[in-house]
Coordinates of C-alpha atoms and ligand atoms in Angstrom, one line a residue:
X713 CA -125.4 -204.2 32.2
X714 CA -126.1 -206.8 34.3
X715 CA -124.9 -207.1 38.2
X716 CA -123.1 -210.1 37.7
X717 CA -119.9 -209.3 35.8
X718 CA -117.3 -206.4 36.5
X719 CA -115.8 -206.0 33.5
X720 CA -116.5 -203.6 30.6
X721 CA -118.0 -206.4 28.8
X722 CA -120.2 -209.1 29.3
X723 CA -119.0 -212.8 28.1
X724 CA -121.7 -215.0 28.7
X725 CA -124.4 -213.1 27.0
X726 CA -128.3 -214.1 27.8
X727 CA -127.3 -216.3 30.9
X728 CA -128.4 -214.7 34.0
X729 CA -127.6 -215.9 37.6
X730 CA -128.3 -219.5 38.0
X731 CA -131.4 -220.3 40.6
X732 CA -132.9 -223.5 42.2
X733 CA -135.7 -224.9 40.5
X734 CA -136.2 -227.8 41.2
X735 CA -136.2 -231.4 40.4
X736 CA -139.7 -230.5 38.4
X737 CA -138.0 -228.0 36.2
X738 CA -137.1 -228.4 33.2
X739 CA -134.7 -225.7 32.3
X740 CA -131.1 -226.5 31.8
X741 CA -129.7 -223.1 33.2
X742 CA -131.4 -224.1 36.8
X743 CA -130.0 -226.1 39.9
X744 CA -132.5 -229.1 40.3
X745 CA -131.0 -230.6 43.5
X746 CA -128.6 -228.0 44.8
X747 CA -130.8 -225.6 47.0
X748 CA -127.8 -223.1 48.3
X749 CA -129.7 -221.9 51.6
X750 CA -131.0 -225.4 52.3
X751 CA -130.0 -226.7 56.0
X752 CA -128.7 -230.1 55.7
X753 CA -127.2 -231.8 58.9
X754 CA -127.1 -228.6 60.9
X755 CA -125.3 -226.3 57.7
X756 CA -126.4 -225.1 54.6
X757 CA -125.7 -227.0 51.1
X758 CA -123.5 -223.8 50.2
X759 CA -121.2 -224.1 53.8
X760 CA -121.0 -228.0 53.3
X761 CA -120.3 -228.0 49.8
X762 CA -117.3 -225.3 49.1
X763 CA -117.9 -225.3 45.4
X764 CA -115.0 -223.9 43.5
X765 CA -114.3 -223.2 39.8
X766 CA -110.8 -224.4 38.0
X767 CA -109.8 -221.7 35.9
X768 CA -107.8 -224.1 33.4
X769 CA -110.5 -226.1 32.4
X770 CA -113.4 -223.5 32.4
X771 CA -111.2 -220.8 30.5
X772 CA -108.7 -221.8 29.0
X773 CA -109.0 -225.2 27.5
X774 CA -109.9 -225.2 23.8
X775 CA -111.0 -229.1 23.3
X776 CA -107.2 -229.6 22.0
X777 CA -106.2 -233.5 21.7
X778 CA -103.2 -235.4 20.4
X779 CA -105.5 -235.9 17.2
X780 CA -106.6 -232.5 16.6
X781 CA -106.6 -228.5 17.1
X782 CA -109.1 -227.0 19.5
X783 CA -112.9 -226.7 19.1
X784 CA -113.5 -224.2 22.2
X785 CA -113.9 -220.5 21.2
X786 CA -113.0 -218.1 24.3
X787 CA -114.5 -214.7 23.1
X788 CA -112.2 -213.6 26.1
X789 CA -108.8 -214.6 24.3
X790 CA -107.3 -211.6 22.6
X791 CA -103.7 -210.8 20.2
X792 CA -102.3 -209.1 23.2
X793 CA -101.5 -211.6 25.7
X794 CA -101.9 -209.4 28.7
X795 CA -105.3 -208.3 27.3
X796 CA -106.5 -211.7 26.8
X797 CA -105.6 -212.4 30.8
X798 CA -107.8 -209.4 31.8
X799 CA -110.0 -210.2 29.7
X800 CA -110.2 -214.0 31.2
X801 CA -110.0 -212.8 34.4
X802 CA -113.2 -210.8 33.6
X803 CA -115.2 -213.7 31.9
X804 CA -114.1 -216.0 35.0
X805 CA -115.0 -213.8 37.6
X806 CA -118.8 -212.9 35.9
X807 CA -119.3 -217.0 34.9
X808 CA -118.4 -217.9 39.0
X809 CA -120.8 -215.1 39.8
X810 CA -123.4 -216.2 37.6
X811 CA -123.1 -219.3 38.8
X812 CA -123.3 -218.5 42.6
X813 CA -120.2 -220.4 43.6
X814 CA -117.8 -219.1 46.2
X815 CA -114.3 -220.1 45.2
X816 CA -112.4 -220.6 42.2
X817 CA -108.7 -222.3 41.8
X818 CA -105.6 -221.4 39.5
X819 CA -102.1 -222.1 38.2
X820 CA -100.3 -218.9 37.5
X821 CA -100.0 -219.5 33.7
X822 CA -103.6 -220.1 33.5
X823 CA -104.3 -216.5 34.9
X824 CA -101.0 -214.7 34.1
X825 CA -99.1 -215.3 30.4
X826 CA -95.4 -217.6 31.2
X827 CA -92.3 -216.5 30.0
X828 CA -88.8 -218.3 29.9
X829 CA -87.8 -214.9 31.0
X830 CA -88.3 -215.1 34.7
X831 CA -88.4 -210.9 34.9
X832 CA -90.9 -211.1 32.3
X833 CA -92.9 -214.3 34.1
X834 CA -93.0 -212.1 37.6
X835 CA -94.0 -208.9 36.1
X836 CA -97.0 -210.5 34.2
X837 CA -98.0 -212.6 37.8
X838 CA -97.6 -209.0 39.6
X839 CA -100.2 -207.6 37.2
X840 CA -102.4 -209.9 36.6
X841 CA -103.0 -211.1 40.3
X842 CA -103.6 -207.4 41.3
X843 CA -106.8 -207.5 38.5
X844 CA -107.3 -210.5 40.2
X845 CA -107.7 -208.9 43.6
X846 CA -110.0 -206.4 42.6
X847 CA -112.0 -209.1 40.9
X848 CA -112.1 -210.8 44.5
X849 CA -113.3 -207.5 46.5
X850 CA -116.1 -206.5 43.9
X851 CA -117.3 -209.9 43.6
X852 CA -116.6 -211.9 46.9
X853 CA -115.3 -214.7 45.1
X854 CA -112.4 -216.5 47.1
X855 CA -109.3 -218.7 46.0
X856 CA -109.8 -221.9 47.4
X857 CA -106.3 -223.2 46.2
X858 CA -103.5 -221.4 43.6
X859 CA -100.6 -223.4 42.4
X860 CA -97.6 -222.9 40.0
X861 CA -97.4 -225.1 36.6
X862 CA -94.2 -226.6 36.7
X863 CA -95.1 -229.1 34.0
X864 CA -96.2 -227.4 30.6
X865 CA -93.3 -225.1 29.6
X866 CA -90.6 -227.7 28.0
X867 CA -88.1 -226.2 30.5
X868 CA -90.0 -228.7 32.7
X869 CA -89.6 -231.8 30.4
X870 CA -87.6 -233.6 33.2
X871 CA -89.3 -232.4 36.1
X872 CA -89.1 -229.7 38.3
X873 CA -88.0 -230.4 41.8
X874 CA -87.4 -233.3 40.8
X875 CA -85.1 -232.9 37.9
X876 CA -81.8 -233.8 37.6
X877 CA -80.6 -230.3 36.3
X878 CA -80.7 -227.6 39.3
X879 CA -81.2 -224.7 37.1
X880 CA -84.8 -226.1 36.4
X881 CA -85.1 -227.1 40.1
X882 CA -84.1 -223.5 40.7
X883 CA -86.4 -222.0 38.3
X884 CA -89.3 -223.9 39.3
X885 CA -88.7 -222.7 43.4
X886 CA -89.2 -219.5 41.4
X887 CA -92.6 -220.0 40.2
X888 CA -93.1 -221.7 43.6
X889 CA -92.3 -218.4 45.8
X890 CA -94.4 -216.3 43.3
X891 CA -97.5 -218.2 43.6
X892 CA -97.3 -218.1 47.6
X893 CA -96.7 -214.4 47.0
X894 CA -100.1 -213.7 45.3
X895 CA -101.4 -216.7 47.5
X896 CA -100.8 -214.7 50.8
X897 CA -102.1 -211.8 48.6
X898 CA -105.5 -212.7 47.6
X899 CA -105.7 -214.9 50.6
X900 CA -105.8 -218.4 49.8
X901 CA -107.3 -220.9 51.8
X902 CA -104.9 -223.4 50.5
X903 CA -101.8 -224.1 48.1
X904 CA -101.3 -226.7 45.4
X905 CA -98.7 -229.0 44.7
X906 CA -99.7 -231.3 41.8
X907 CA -96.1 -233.0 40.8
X908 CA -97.5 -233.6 37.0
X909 CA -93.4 -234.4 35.8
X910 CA -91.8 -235.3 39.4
X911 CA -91.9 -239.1 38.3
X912 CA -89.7 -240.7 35.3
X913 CA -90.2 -242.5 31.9
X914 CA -87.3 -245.0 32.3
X915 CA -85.4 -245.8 35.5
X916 CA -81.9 -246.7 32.8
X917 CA -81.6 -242.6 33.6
X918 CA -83.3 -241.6 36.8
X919 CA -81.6 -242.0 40.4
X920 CA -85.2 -242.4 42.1
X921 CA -83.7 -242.1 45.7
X922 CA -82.0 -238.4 45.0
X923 CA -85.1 -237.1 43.4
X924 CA -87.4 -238.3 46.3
X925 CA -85.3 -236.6 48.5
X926 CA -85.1 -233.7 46.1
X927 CA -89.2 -233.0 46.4
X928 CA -89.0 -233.2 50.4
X929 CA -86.4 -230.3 50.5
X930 CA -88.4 -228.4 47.8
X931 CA -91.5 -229.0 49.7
X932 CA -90.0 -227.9 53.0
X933 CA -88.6 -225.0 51.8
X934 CA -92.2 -223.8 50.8
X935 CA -93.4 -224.5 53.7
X936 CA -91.0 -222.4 55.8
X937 CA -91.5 -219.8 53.4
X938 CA -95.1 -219.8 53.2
X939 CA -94.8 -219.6 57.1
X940 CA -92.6 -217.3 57.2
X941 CA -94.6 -214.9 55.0
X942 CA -98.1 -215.9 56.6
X943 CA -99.7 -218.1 54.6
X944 CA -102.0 -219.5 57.1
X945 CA -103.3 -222.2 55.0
X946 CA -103.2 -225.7 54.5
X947 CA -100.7 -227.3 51.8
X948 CA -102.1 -229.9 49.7
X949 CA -100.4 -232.9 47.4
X950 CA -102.5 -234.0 44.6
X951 CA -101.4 -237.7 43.9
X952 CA -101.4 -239.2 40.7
X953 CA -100.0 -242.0 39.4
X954 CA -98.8 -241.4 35.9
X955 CA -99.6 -239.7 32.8
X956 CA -97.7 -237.5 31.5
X957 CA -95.1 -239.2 33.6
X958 CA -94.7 -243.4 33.3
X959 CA -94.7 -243.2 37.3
X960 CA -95.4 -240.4 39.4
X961 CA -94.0 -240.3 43.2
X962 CA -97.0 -238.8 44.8
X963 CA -99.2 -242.3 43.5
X964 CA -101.6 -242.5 45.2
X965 CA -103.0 -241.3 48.7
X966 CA -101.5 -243.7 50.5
X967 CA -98.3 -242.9 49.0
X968 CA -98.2 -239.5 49.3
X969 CA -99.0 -239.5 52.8
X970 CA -96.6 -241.9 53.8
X971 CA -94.1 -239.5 52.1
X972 CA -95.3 -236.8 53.8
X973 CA -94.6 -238.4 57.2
X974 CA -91.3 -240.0 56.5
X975 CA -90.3 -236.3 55.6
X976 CA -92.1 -234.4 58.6
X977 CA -94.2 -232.5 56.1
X978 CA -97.6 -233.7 58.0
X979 CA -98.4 -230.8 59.9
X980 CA -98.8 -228.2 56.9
X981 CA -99.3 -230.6 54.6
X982 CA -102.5 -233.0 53.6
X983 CA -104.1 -234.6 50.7
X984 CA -106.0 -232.6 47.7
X985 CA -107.6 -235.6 46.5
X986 CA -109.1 -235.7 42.6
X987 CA -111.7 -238.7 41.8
X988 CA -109.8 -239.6 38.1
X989 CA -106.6 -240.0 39.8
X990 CA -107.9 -242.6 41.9
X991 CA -109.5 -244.3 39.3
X992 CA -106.3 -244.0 37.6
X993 CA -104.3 -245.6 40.2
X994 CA -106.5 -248.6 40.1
X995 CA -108.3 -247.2 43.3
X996 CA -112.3 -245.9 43.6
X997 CA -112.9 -242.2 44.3
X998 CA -113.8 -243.1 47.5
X999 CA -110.9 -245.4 48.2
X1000 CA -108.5 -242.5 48.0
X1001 CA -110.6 -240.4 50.2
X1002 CA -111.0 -242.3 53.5
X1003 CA -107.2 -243.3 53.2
X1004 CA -106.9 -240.0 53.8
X1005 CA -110.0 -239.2 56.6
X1006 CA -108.7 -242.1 58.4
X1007 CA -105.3 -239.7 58.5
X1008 CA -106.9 -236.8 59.0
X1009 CA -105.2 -236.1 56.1
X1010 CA -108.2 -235.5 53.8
X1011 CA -107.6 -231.6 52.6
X1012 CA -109.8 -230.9 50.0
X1013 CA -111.1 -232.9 46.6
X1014 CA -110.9 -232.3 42.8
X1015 CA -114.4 -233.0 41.8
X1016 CA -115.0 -235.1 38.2
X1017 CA -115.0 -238.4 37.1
X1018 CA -112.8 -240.7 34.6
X1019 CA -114.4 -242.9 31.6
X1020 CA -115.1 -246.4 32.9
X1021 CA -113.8 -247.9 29.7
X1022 CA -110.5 -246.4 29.5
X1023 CA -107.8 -245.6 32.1
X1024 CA -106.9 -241.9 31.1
X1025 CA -107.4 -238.8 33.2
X1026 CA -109.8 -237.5 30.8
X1027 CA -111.5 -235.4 33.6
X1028 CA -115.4 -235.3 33.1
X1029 CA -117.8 -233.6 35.3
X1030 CA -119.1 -235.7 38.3
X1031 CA -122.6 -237.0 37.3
X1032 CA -122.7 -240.7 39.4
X1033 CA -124.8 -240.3 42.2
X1034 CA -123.2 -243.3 43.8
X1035 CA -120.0 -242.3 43.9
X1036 CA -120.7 -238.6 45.5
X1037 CA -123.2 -240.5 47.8
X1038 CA -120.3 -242.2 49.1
X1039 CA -117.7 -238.9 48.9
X1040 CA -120.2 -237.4 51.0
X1041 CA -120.8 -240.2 53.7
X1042 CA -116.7 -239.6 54.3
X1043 CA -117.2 -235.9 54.3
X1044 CA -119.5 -235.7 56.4
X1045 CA -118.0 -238.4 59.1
X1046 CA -114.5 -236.2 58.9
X1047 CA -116.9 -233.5 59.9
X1048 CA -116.7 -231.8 56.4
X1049 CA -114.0 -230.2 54.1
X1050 CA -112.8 -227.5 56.9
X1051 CA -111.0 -225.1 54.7
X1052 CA -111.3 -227.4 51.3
X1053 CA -113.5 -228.0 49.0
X1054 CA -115.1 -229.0 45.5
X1055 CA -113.4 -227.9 43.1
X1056 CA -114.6 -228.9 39.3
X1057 CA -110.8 -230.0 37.7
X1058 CA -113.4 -231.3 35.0
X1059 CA -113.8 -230.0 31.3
X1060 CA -116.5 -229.7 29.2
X1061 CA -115.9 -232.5 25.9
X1062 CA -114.5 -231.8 23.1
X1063 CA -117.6 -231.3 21.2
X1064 CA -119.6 -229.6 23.8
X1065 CA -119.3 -225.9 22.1
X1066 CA -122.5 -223.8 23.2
X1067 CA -121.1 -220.9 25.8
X1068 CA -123.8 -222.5 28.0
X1069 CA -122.3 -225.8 28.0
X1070 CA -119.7 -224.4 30.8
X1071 CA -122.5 -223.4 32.9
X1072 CA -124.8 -226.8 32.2
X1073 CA -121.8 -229.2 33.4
X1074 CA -121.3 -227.2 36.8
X1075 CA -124.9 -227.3 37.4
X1076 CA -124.9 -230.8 36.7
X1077 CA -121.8 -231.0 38.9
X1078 CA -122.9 -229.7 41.9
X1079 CA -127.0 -231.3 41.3
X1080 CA -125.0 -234.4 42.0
X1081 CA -123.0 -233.2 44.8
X1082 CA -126.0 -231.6 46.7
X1083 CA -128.3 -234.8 46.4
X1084 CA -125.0 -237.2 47.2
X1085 CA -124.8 -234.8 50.3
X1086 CA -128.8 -235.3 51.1
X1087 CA -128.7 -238.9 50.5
X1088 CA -125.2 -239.5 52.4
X1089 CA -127.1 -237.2 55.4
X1090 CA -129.8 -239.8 55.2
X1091 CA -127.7 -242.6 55.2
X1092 CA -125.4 -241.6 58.2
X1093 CA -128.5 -240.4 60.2
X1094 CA -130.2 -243.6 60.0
X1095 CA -127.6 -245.8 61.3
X1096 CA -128.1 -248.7 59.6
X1097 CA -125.0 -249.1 57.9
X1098 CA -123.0 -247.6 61.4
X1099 CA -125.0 -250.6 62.9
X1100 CA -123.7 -253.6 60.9
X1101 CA -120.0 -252.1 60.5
X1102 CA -120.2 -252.0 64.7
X1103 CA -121.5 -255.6 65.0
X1104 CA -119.0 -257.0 61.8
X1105 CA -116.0 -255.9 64.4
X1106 CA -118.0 -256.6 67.5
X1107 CA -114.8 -259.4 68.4
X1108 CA -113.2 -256.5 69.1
X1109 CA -115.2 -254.4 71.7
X1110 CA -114.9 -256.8 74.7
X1111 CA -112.8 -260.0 75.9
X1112 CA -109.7 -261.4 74.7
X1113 CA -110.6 -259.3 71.2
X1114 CA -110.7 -256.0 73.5
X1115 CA -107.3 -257.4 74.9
X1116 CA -105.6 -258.2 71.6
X1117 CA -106.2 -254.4 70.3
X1118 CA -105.2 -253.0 73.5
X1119 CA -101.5 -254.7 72.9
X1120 CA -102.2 -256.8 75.9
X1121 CA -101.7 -260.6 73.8
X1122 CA -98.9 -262.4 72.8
X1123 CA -98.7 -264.4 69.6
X1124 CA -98.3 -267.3 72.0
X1125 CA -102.0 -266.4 73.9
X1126 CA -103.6 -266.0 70.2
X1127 CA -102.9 -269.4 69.8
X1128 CA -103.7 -270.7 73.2
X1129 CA -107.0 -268.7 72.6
X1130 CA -107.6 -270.6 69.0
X1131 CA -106.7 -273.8 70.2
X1132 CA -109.8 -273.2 72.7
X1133 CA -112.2 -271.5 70.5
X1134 CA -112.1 -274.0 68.0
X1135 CA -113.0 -273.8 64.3
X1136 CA -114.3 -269.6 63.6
X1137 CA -118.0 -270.2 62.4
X1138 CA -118.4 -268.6 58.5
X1139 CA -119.4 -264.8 58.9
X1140 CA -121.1 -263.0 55.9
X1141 CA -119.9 -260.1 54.6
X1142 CA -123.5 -258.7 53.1
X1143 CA -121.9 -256.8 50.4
X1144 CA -125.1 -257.4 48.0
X1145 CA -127.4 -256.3 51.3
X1146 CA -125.5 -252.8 51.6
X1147 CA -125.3 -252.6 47.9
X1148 CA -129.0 -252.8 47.8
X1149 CA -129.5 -251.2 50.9
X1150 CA -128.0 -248.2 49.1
X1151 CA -130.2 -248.4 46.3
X1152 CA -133.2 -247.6 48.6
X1153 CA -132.4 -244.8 50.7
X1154 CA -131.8 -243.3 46.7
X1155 CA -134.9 -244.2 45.0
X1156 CA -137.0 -244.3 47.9
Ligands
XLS2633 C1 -103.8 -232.8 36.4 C2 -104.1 -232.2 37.7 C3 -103.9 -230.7 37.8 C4 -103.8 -230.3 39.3 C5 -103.3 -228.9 39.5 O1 -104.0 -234.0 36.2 O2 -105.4 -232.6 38.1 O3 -104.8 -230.0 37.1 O4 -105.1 -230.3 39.8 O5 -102.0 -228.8 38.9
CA2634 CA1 -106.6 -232.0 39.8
CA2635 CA1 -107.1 -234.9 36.3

């Protein structure tokens, strides 16, 4: 038996633990960029990076699609459904160990089998996250984030705290106060609200206002009662801006942090931002991200990427080195992910079938991650692009510029001031110089 798995049987047979390589090696089952130990501005890759592990995609997922069955064969799933969640549980718990990473990330239907039978729901969640506590002590594997799926079961089909039928608001607060229950439990660093149906199809039958208004009492309520039962945490919105719904309320950062203020949830709450939803809402992955550090509203990030040539939220593993580059350089200006992290809301394709496939897109994943973090240190240490955004606003930092942002001008003194500086000389922008710029500290 080897020392990475606690179960009674092992899942990912002939895979050991994962090591560092190298960028020289050649073997697929090694890290050639991300060195765990390795000190990078003053913490190690491991403390920086927070890797976590989404259970959903990594064990549960088959490679179903509107056009066909799944293609995915868990060795782990089982007749019995409470057998098949232990044995998940196992095969989670020995891939994250395998794989070295600290933290992993659930809904409780991924870990625990639903019911419409709420008794039936609670007593599986009881069970299955008290396996999932011992899994946590013998392994040191941490939640980064739980949350409840109020979306799949058709009870959910319009909405949950946002529907129009109390009952399934009701039952969805349910699910809710469970998940903060085994959240305080296994001692979550953070708790998910990803509003997959709080949006509409057709606004002919949805009174948008009382549903808005709707999700802030639901949210509020969770706080208190996450409070109240000492969940220390941070809450987290995922936006999104469609799919499955036509429009989702949370759309985008920007959005959902606006929300958040207008309803006084800014405290508890921030942003769990996931690179295909920003894509999705017409945004770049870094977009969405310094909305939020400018906030301080930036929680914690859902790792992957979206296809280029279509718009869906097809959630691939991050491989771009430009666009973690750029996560990173907002990372590590916010002074890093505090009590977030990466977590891989990415699946393997539908034709990617090998058991070792799982561990090959991690490592892939967090290669990526660790050299966007080197090359973002690089960048950021250097200065050179600090430099030229200083001078590009250096109107600002003295005279009548100082004066303007320091609320000291009226409209009438802009003018008076224009009228005396006459015609603004042309400025460049030097997007093609950063863009190269970029290229260098990368291939340098
Ligand atoms: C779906 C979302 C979802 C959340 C958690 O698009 O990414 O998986 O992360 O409910
Ligand atoms: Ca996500
Ligand atoms: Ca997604």
């Amino acid at each position: 038996m080897s020392n990475y798995f606690t179960g009674n049987e092992e899942f990912f047979k002939g895979i050991g633990k994962v090591g560092y390589e190298g960028k020289g090696s050649d073997n697929p089952l090694a890290f050639k960029f991300y060195d765990p130990d390795k000190v990078v501005a003053g913490k190690t890759m491991k403390e920086h990076l927070r890797f976590s592990v989404a259970y959903w995609h990594s064990f549960c997922a088959t490679g179903t699609d509107p056009f066909g069955p799944g293609t995915i064969v868990h060795p782990w799933d089982d007749a019995d459904p409470m057998t098949a969640a232990m044995k998940k549980a196992d095969a989670a718990f020995e891939f994250t160990t395998k794989m070295g990473i600290d933290y992993y990330c659930f809904h409780d239907v991924d870990a625990s089998p639903d019911s419409d039978n709420l008794a039936e729901y609670e007593k599986n969640y009881k069970t299955t996250a008290e396996y999932l506590k011992k899994l946590q002590d013998a392994t040191g594997v941490k939640l980064l984030w739980n949350t409840s799926n109020v979306f799949s079961n058709p009870i959910f089909m319009n909405g949950a705290a946002s529907n129009p039928d109390f009952n399934v608001l009701a039952r969805a607060a349910a699910q809710v106060k469970n998940s903060l229950d085994y959240n305080v439990m296994l001692g979550g660093a953070n708790y998910v609200f990803w509003g997959g149906r709080e949006g509409y199809m057709s606004l002919l039958n949805t009174d948008m206002k009382r549903e808005k208004e709707h999700i802030a009492q639901f949210f509020t309520m969770a706080r208190d009662y996450g409070r109240k039962i000492g969940f220390k945490g941070t809450f987290l919105i995922e936006p999104k801006p469609m799919e499955p719904t036509k429009h989702q309320y949370d759309f985008d950062a920007e959005t959902a942090i606006g929300f958040l203020k207008a309803n006084g949830l800014a405290e508890d709450f921030k942003c769990n931002i996931e690179a295909n939803h920003a894509t999705l809402a017409g945004h770049t992955f870094t977009h969405d991200l310094q909305v939020c550090a400018d906030e301080g509203m930036l929680g914690s990030v859902d790792a992957n990427k979206g296809d280029p040539q279509n718009g869906w939220d097809t959630d691939e593993f991050p491989t771009s080195i430009y666009e973690t580059t750029e996560a990173m350089m907002v990372i590590l200006k916010q002074g890093g992910l505090g009590n977030g992290g990466l977590n891989f809301d990415a699946k393997i394709r539908r034709n990617s079938t090998d058991m070792e496939d799982l561990f090959i897109a991690h490592i892939g994943g967090m290669d990526v991650f660790a050299l966007g973090l080197e090359m973002a240190d690089k960048i950021i240490t250097d200065g050179k692009f600090d430099r030229m955004m200083k001078e590009r606003y250096a109107s600002f930092d003295s005279g009548k510029g100082a004066e303007f942002e320091a609320g000291k001008m009226s409209l009438e003194d802009l003018r008076d001031y224009a009228a005396a500086a006459g015609t603004p000389a042309q400025i460049s922008g030097k997007q093609e110089l950063l863009e190269s710029m970029v290229n260098q500290y990368l291939f340098k």
